[in-house]
């Protein structure tokens, strides 16, 4: 018996009973060939897919993550890059601007302090307001005879240091009165020395509704200060003649207000003249 494509065939004299063992072997052989064909085809397909993926990866890497990166040969050459600007660099002057004028320079010496020296220049108006406290202005006076405005040794001290004139003004409030006297000198050194040597005191100035005060031995408060070419003194207390003590806080408040106001007026005088010298508007 032999096997062809159509199945078993028998030669002359052979039995037509099938050889079942041979048939089984042939069927098994055919199954093995089919299996190997399927395995071989799958391996080939896998290889093809791997090649495609590798090609895609290489292509993607060459184009960058977004596909927009350029090769080195496509970058601009150094000559194509923008050149430095031809505009000139900013220049700055090495000379510092002059400092603004010092207001104190204009009240430290009579050669620069050219503003008029008058009562109204230092004590303007009819009242003085400091915070919530209002003081009525009383009598005022101006004299070139400095010693006549003082008590005790102060007159001689003013004359010895070259006092030119003294301006006085009195302010009062609630039974308390104070006189401030502004002594004018040629230089800052003269005014400072007069204030430091002060002894005795300023004579109070009554009138214009203020009775005589701080005379006839009553105890009053006296102060002496200087700023620029001006020395300024105060004397004050109760118009009733009551003595001032360290507990007289109301008297000290009035005296402190008047002293602070006088200092501000002197300083403002310097500020106005310094502003004018610098070409600035006065404040």
C-alpha positions as a LaTeX table, in Angstrom:
\begin{tabular}{lrrr}
\hline
Residue & $x$ (\AA) & $y$ (\AA) & $z$ (\AA) \\
\hline
Unk1 & 0.00 & 0.00 & 0.00 \\
Unk2 & 1.15 & 3.50 & $-0.74$ \\
Unk3 & $-0.15$ & 6.99 & 0.02 \\
Unk4 & $-0.82$ & 9.74 & $-2.47$ \\
Unk5 & $-2.57$ & 13.06 & $-2.31$ \\
Unk6 & $-5.97$ & 11.43 & $-2.53$ \\
Unk7 & $-5.29$ & 8.88 & 0.26 \\
Unk8 & $-4.12$ & 5.22 & 0.33 \\
Unk9 & $-3.88$ & 3.10 & $-2.83$ \\
Unk10 & $-3.38$ & $-0.62$ & $-3.16$ \\
Unk11 & $-1.27$ & $-2.51$ & $-5.68$ \\
Unk12 & $-2.24$ & $-5.85$ & $-7.28$ \\
Unk13 & $-2.64$ & $-8.64$ & $-4.80$ \\
Unk14 & $-2.57$ & $-6.29$ & $-1.78$ \\
Unk15 & $-5.32$ & $-6.44$ & 0.80 \\
Unk16 & $-7.75$ & $-3.55$ & 0.71 \\
Unk17 & $-7.95$ & $-3.48$ & 4.50 \\
Unk18 & $-6.44$ & $-0.05$ & 5.55 \\
Unk19 & $-3.24$ & $-0.02$ & 7.51 \\
Unk20 & $-4.54$ & 2.06 & 10.34 \\
Unk21 & $-1.16$ & 2.41 & 12.03 \\
Unk22 & 0.41 & 3.82 & 8.89 \\
Unk23 & $-2.48$ & 6.22 & 8.46 \\
Unk24 & $-2.03$ & 7.49 & 11.99 \\
Unk25 & 1.68 & 8.07 & 11.45 \\
Unk26 & 1.04 & 10.01 & 8.27 \\
Unk27 & $-1.57$ & 12.21 & 9.97 \\
Unk28 & 0.82 & 13.00 & 12.81 \\
Unk29 & 3.53 & 13.94 & 10.35 \\
Unk30 & 1.22 & 16.36 & 8.57 \\
Unk31 & 0.26 & 18.01 & 11.91 \\
Unk32 & 3.89 & 18.56 & 12.80 \\
Unk33 & 4.64 & 20.24 & 9.45 \\
Unk34 & 1.65 & 22.61 & 9.85 \\
Unk35 & 2.74 & 23.57 & 13.36 \\
Unk36 & 6.27 & 24.47 & 12.24 \\
Unk37 & 4.90 & 26.48 & 9.36 \\
Unk38 & 2.73 & 28.52 & 11.77 \\
Unk39 & 5.66 & 29.12 & 14.17 \\
Unk40 & 7.90 & 30.20 & 11.32 \\
Unk41 & 5.29 & 32.65 & 9.98 \\
Unk42 & 4.78 & 34.23 & 13.42 \\
Unk43 & 8.50 & 34.75 & 13.91 \\
Unk44 & 8.76 & 36.41 & 10.53 \\
Unk45 & 5.86 & 38.75 & 11.32 \\
Unk46 & 7.45 & 39.68 & 14.64 \\
Unk47 & 10.73 & 40.53 & 12.94 \\
Unk48 & 8.94 & 42.76 & 10.43 \\
Unk49 & 7.08 & 44.67 & 13.18 \\
Unk50 & 10.31 & 45.15 & 15.15 \\
Unk51 & 12.01 & 46.57 & 12.08 \\
Unk52 & 9.15 & 49.03 & 11.53 \\
Unk53 & 9.24 & 50.16 & 15.18 \\
Unk54 & 13.02 & 50.64 & 15.08 \\
Unk55 & 12.72 & 52.72 & 11.95 \\
Unk56 & 10.02 & 54.89 & 13.55 \\
Unk57 & 12.15 & 55.44 & 16.68 \\
Unk58 & 15.17 & 56.46 & 14.65 \\
Unk59 & 13.06 & 58.85 & 12.61 \\
Unk60 & 11.51 & 60.40 & 15.72 \\
Unk61 & 14.86 & 60.84 & 17.46 \\
Unk62 & 16.23 & 62.61 & 14.44 \\
Unk63 & 13.33 & 65.12 & 14.44 \\
Unk64 & 13.22 & 65.80 & 18.19 \\
Unk65 & 10.28 & 65.42 & 20.50 \\
Unk66 & 8.20 & 67.85 & 18.50 \\
Unk67 & 9.77 & 67.16 & 15.15 \\
Unk68 & 10.82 & 70.85 & 14.89 \\
Unk69 & 14.48 & 70.72 & 16.00 \\
Unk70 & 17.03 & 71.46 & 13.31 \\
Unk71 & 20.25 & 69.68 & 12.51 \\
Unk72 & 23.52 & 71.39 & 13.39 \\
Unk73 & 24.06 & 72.18 & 9.71 \\
Unk74 & 20.84 & 74.26 & 9.74 \\
Unk75 & 21.87 & 76.57 & 12.67 \\
Unk76 & 22.89 & 80.13 & 11.75 \\
Unk77 & 26.57 & 80.67 & 11.22 \\
Unk78 & 28.36 & 83.10 & 13.61 \\
Unk79 & 28.29 & 85.80 & 10.96 \\
Unk80 & 24.46 & 85.55 & 10.85 \\
Unk81 & 24.00 & 86.32 & 14.58 \\
Unk82 & 22.93 & 89.86 & 15.56 \\
Unk83 & 25.84 & 92.21 & 16.09 \\
Unk84 & 26.20 & 94.65 & 19.02 \\
Unk85 & 24.15 & 97.84 & 18.91 \\
Unk86 & 25.86 & 100.83 & 17.35 \\
Unk87 & 24.05 & 103.22 & 19.72 \\
Unk88 & 26.43 & 105.03 & 22.12 \\
Unk89 & 26.48 & 103.96 & 25.75 \\
Unk90 & 24.92 & 106.40 & 28.23 \\
Unk91 & 27.42 & 108.71 & 29.87 \\
Unk92 & 27.30 & 110.15 & 33.36 \\
Unk93 & 29.04 & 113.16 & 34.74 \\
Unk94 & 31.73 & 112.42 & 37.28 \\
Unk95 & 31.09 & 115.76 & 38.95 \\
Unk96 & 28.59 & 115.48 & 41.81 \\
Unk97 & 25.91 & 118.19 & 41.99 \\
Unk98 & 26.46 & 120.75 & 44.73 \\
Unk99 & 24.65 & 120.04 & 48.00 \\
Unk100 & 21.62 & 122.16 & 48.80 \\
Unk101 & 22.31 & 125.23 & 50.93 \\
Unk102 & 22.29 & 124.71 & 54.68 \\
Unk103 & 19.58 & 126.95 & 56.17 \\
Unk104 & 21.66 & 127.52 & 59.28 \\
Unk105 & 24.37 & 129.16 & 57.18 \\
Unk106 & 21.93 & 132.01 & 56.49 \\
Unk107 & 21.28 & 132.75 & 60.14 \\
Unk108 & 24.79 & 132.12 & 61.47 \\
Unk109 & 26.35 & 135.36 & 60.27 \\
Unk110 & 25.00 & 138.82 & 59.53 \\
Unk111 & 26.88 & 138.81 & 56.20 \\
Unk112 & 24.43 & 136.22 & 54.83 \\
Unk113 & 21.40 & 136.92 & 57.03 \\
Unk114 & 19.94 & 139.75 & 54.97 \\
Unk115 & 16.22 & 139.40 & 55.75 \\
Unk116 & 14.67 & 142.31 & 57.70 \\
Unk117 & 14.87 & 142.04 & 61.50 \\
Unk118 & 11.49 & 143.23 & 62.81 \\
Unk119 & 8.98 & 142.32 & 65.50 \\
Unk120 & 6.50 & 140.96 & 62.95 \\
Unk121 & 9.21 & 138.90 & 61.25 \\
Unk122 & 9.60 & 136.82 & 64.42 \\
Unk123 & 6.31 & 137.34 & 66.31 \\
Unk124 & 3.55 & 137.86 & 63.72 \\
Unk125 & $-0.19$ & 138.05 & 64.26 \\
Unk126 & $-2.24$ & 138.72 & 67.38 \\
Unk127 & $-2.05$ & 135.28 & 68.93 \\
Unk128 & 0.12 & 132.21 & 69.13 \\
Unk129 & $-1.27$ & 128.68 & 68.67 \\
Unk130 & 0.67 & 125.61 & 69.80 \\
Unk131 & $-1.34$ & 122.41 & 69.50 \\
Unk132 & $-4.66$ & 123.05 & 71.23 \\
Unk133 & $-3.28$ & 125.94 & 73.29 \\
Unk134 & $-3.89$ & 129.54 & 72.17 \\
Unk135 & $-1.99$ & 132.47 & 73.66 \\
Unk136 & $-2.91$ & 136.13 & 73.24 \\
Unk137 & $-0.09$ & 138.42 & 72.18 \\
Unk138 & 0.39 & 141.45 & 74.40 \\
Unk139 & 2.95 & 144.24 & 74.23 \\
Unk140 & 5.97 & 144.17 & 71.89 \\
Unk141 & 9.14 & 146.27 & 71.78 \\
Unk142 & 12.37 & 146.64 & 69.86 \\
Unk143 & 15.53 & 148.48 & 70.94 \\
Unk144 & 19.20 & 148.74 & 70.09 \\
Unk145 & 20.00 & 149.41 & 73.76 \\
Unk146 & 20.20 & 145.74 & 74.71 \\
Unk147 & 21.00 & 146.23 & 78.40 \\
Unk148 & 17.73 & 148.11 & 79.07 \\
Unk149 & 15.75 & 144.94 & 78.36 \\
Unk150 & 17.37 & 142.93 & 81.14 \\
Unk151 & 17.61 & 142.50 & 84.91 \\
Unk152 & 20.79 & 141.82 & 86.82 \\
Unk153 & 23.99 & 140.88 & 85.01 \\
Unk154 & 22.45 & 139.89 & 81.69 \\
Unk155 & 22.64 & 143.41 & 80.27 \\
Unk156 & 26.39 & 143.60 & 80.65 \\
Unk157 & 26.77 & 140.10 & 79.17 \\
Unk158 & 24.81 & 141.09 & 76.08 \\
Unk159 & 26.86 & 144.25 & 75.59 \\
Unk160 & 30.16 & 142.47 & 76.09 \\
Unk161 & 29.32 & 139.96 & 73.34 \\
Unk162 & 28.32 & 142.57 & 70.79 \\
Unk163 & 24.50 & 142.57 & 71.02 \\
Unk164 & 23.01 & 144.69 & 68.24 \\
Unk165 & 19.36 & 144.83 & 69.30 \\
Unk166 & 16.67 & 143.04 & 71.35 \\
Unk167 & 13.10 & 142.32 & 70.25 \\
Unk168 & 10.55 & 141.43 & 72.96 \\
Unk169 & 6.99 & 140.10 & 72.86 \\
Unk170 & 4.66 & 139.02 & 75.67 \\
Unk171 & 2.03 & 136.23 & 75.50 \\
Unk172 & $-0.54$ & 135.29 & 78.15 \\
Unk173 & $-3.15$ & 132.65 & 78.94 \\
Unk174 & $-5.26$ & 131.90 & 82.01 \\
Unk175 & $-3.37$ & 134.12 & 84.47 \\
Unk176 & 0.09 & 133.17 & 83.19 \\
Unk177 & 2.29 & 135.55 & 81.17 \\
Unk178 & 5.66 & 135.12 & 79.47 \\
Unk179 & 7.98 & 137.57 & 77.75 \\
Unk180 & 10.44 & 136.31 & 75.14 \\
Unk181 & 13.43 & 138.45 & 74.20 \\
Unk182 & 15.40 & 137.86 & 70.97 \\
Unk183 & 18.94 & 139.28 & 71.14 \\
Unk184 & 20.61 & 139.76 & 67.74 \\
Unk185 & 24.38 & 139.36 & 67.28 \\
Unk186 & 26.77 & 139.53 & 64.35 \\
Unk187 & 27.90 & 135.89 & 64.53 \\
Unk188 & 26.81 & 132.53 & 65.87 \\
Unk189 & 29.78 & 132.39 & 68.25 \\
Unk190 & 28.76 & 135.66 & 69.94 \\
Unk191 & 25.17 & 134.56 & 70.46 \\
Unk192 & 26.18 & 131.16 & 71.80 \\
Unk193 & 28.62 & 132.70 & 74.28 \\
Unk194 & 25.99 & 135.14 & 75.54 \\
Unk195 & 23.50 & 132.35 & 76.18 \\
Unk196 & 26.08 & 130.24 & 77.96 \\
Unk197 & 27.13 & 133.14 & 80.21 \\
Unk198 & 23.57 & 134.20 & 80.96 \\
Unk199 & 23.01 & 135.43 & 84.49 \\
Unk200 & 20.23 & 137.57 & 85.85 \\
Unk201 & 17.53 & 137.54 & 83.22 \\
Unk202 & 15.21 & 139.24 & 80.79 \\
Unk203 & 12.92 & 142.02 & 82.07 \\
Unk204 & 9.24 & 141.19 & 81.63 \\
Unk205 & 7.20 & 143.41 & 79.29 \\
Unk206 & 3.71 & 144.30 & 80.47 \\
Unk207 & 0.96 & 146.25 & 78.75 \\
Unk208 & $-1.78$ & 145.62 & 76.17 \\
Unk209 & $-3.96$ & 143.89 & 78.74 \\
Unk210 & $-1.15$ & 142.15 & 80.64 \\
Unk211 & $-0.40$ & 143.53 & 84.13 \\
Unk212 & 3.09 & 143.80 & 85.55 \\
Unk213 & 4.48 & 140.38 & 86.35 \\
Unk214 & 7.75 & 138.78 & 87.48 \\
Unk215 & 8.89 & 141.93 & 89.27 \\
Unk216 & 9.30 & 142.96 & 92.90 \\
Unk217 & 11.02 & 139.76 & 93.91 \\
Unk218 & 8.45 & 137.18 & 92.78 \\
Unk219 & 9.86 & 133.83 & 91.72 \\
Unk220 & 9.49 & 133.20 & 87.98 \\
Unk221 & 10.85 & 130.81 & 85.42 \\
Unk222 & 13.76 & 131.98 & 83.23 \\
Unk223 & 15.43 & 130.30 & 80.24 \\
Unk224 & 18.36 & 131.08 & 77.91 \\
Unk225 & 19.11 & 129.49 & 74.50 \\
Unk226 & 20.74 & 130.33 & 71.17 \\
Unk227 & 20.48 & 129.29 & 67.53 \\
Unk228 & 22.50 & 130.82 & 64.74 \\
Unk229 & 23.34 & 134.44 & 65.52 \\
Unk230 & 20.34 & 134.78 & 67.83 \\
Unk231 & 20.18 & 134.30 & 71.59 \\
Unk232 & 16.69 & 134.09 & 73.04 \\
Unk233 & 15.56 & 134.42 & 76.64 \\
Unk234 & 12.22 & 133.99 & 78.43 \\
Unk235 & 10.81 & 135.05 & 81.76 \\
Unk236 & 7.34 & 134.12 & 82.95 \\
Unk237 & 5.02 & 133.26 & 85.78 \\
Unk238 & 1.70 & 134.09 & 87.38 \\
Unk239 & 0.28 & 137.57 & 86.81 \\
Unk240 & $-1.06$ & 137.41 & 90.38 \\
Unk241 & 2.48 & 137.48 & 91.75 \\
Unk242 & 2.33 & 133.89 & 92.99 \\
Unk243 & 5.71 & 132.21 & 93.06 \\
Unk244 & 6.54 & 129.55 & 90.48 \\
Unk245 & 7.65 & 126.16 & 91.82 \\
Unk246 & 8.70 & 122.87 & 90.27 \\
Unk247 & 5.05 & 121.82 & 90.63 \\
Unk248 & 3.84 & 124.67 & 88.41 \\
Unk249 & 3.33 & 122.51 & 85.33 \\
Unk250 & 1.05 & 125.05 & 83.68 \\
Unk251 & 3.80 & 127.71 & 83.79 \\
Unk252 & 6.37 & 125.28 & 82.39 \\
Unk253 & 4.03 & 124.39 & 79.52 \\
Unk254 & 3.64 & 128.03 & 78.51 \\
Unk255 & 7.38 & 128.65 & 78.72 \\
Unk256 & 8.18 & 125.53 & 76.67 \\
Unk257 & 5.66 & 126.50 & 73.98 \\
Unk258 & 7.09 & 129.99 & 73.67 \\
Unk259 & 10.68 & 128.72 & 73.54 \\
Unk260 & 9.81 & 126.17 & 70.86 \\
Unk261 & 7.95 & 128.76 & 68.79 \\
Unk262 & 10.90 & 131.18 & 68.88 \\
Unk263 & 13.32 & 128.47 & 67.78 \\
Unk264 & 11.03 & 127.55 & 64.86 \\
Unk265 & 10.82 & 131.17 & 63.77 \\
Unk266 & 14.61 & 131.52 & 63.68 \\
Unk267 & 15.03 & 128.27 & 61.79 \\
Unk268 & 12.30 & 129.22 & 59.31 \\
Unk269 & 14.14 & 132.45 & 58.62 \\
Unk270 & 17.17 & 130.41 & 57.52 \\
Unk271 & 15.05 & 128.05 & 55.40 \\
Unk272 & 13.42 & 130.91 & 53.50 \\
Unk273 & 16.77 & 132.52 & 52.65 \\
Unk274 & 18.39 & 129.19 & 51.69 \\
Unk275 & 15.48 & 128.40 & 49.36 \\
Unk276 & 15.78 & 131.80 & 47.74 \\
Unk277 & 19.52 & 131.31 & 47.20 \\
Unk278 & 18.88 & 127.94 & 45.52 \\
Unk279 & 16.09 & 129.32 & 43.34 \\
Unk280 & 13.45 & 127.24 & 45.12 \\
Unk281 & 10.01 & 128.39 & 46.27 \\
Unk282 & 9.86 & 129.37 & 49.93 \\
Unk283 & 7.95 & 127.05 & 52.26 \\
\hline
\end{tabular}
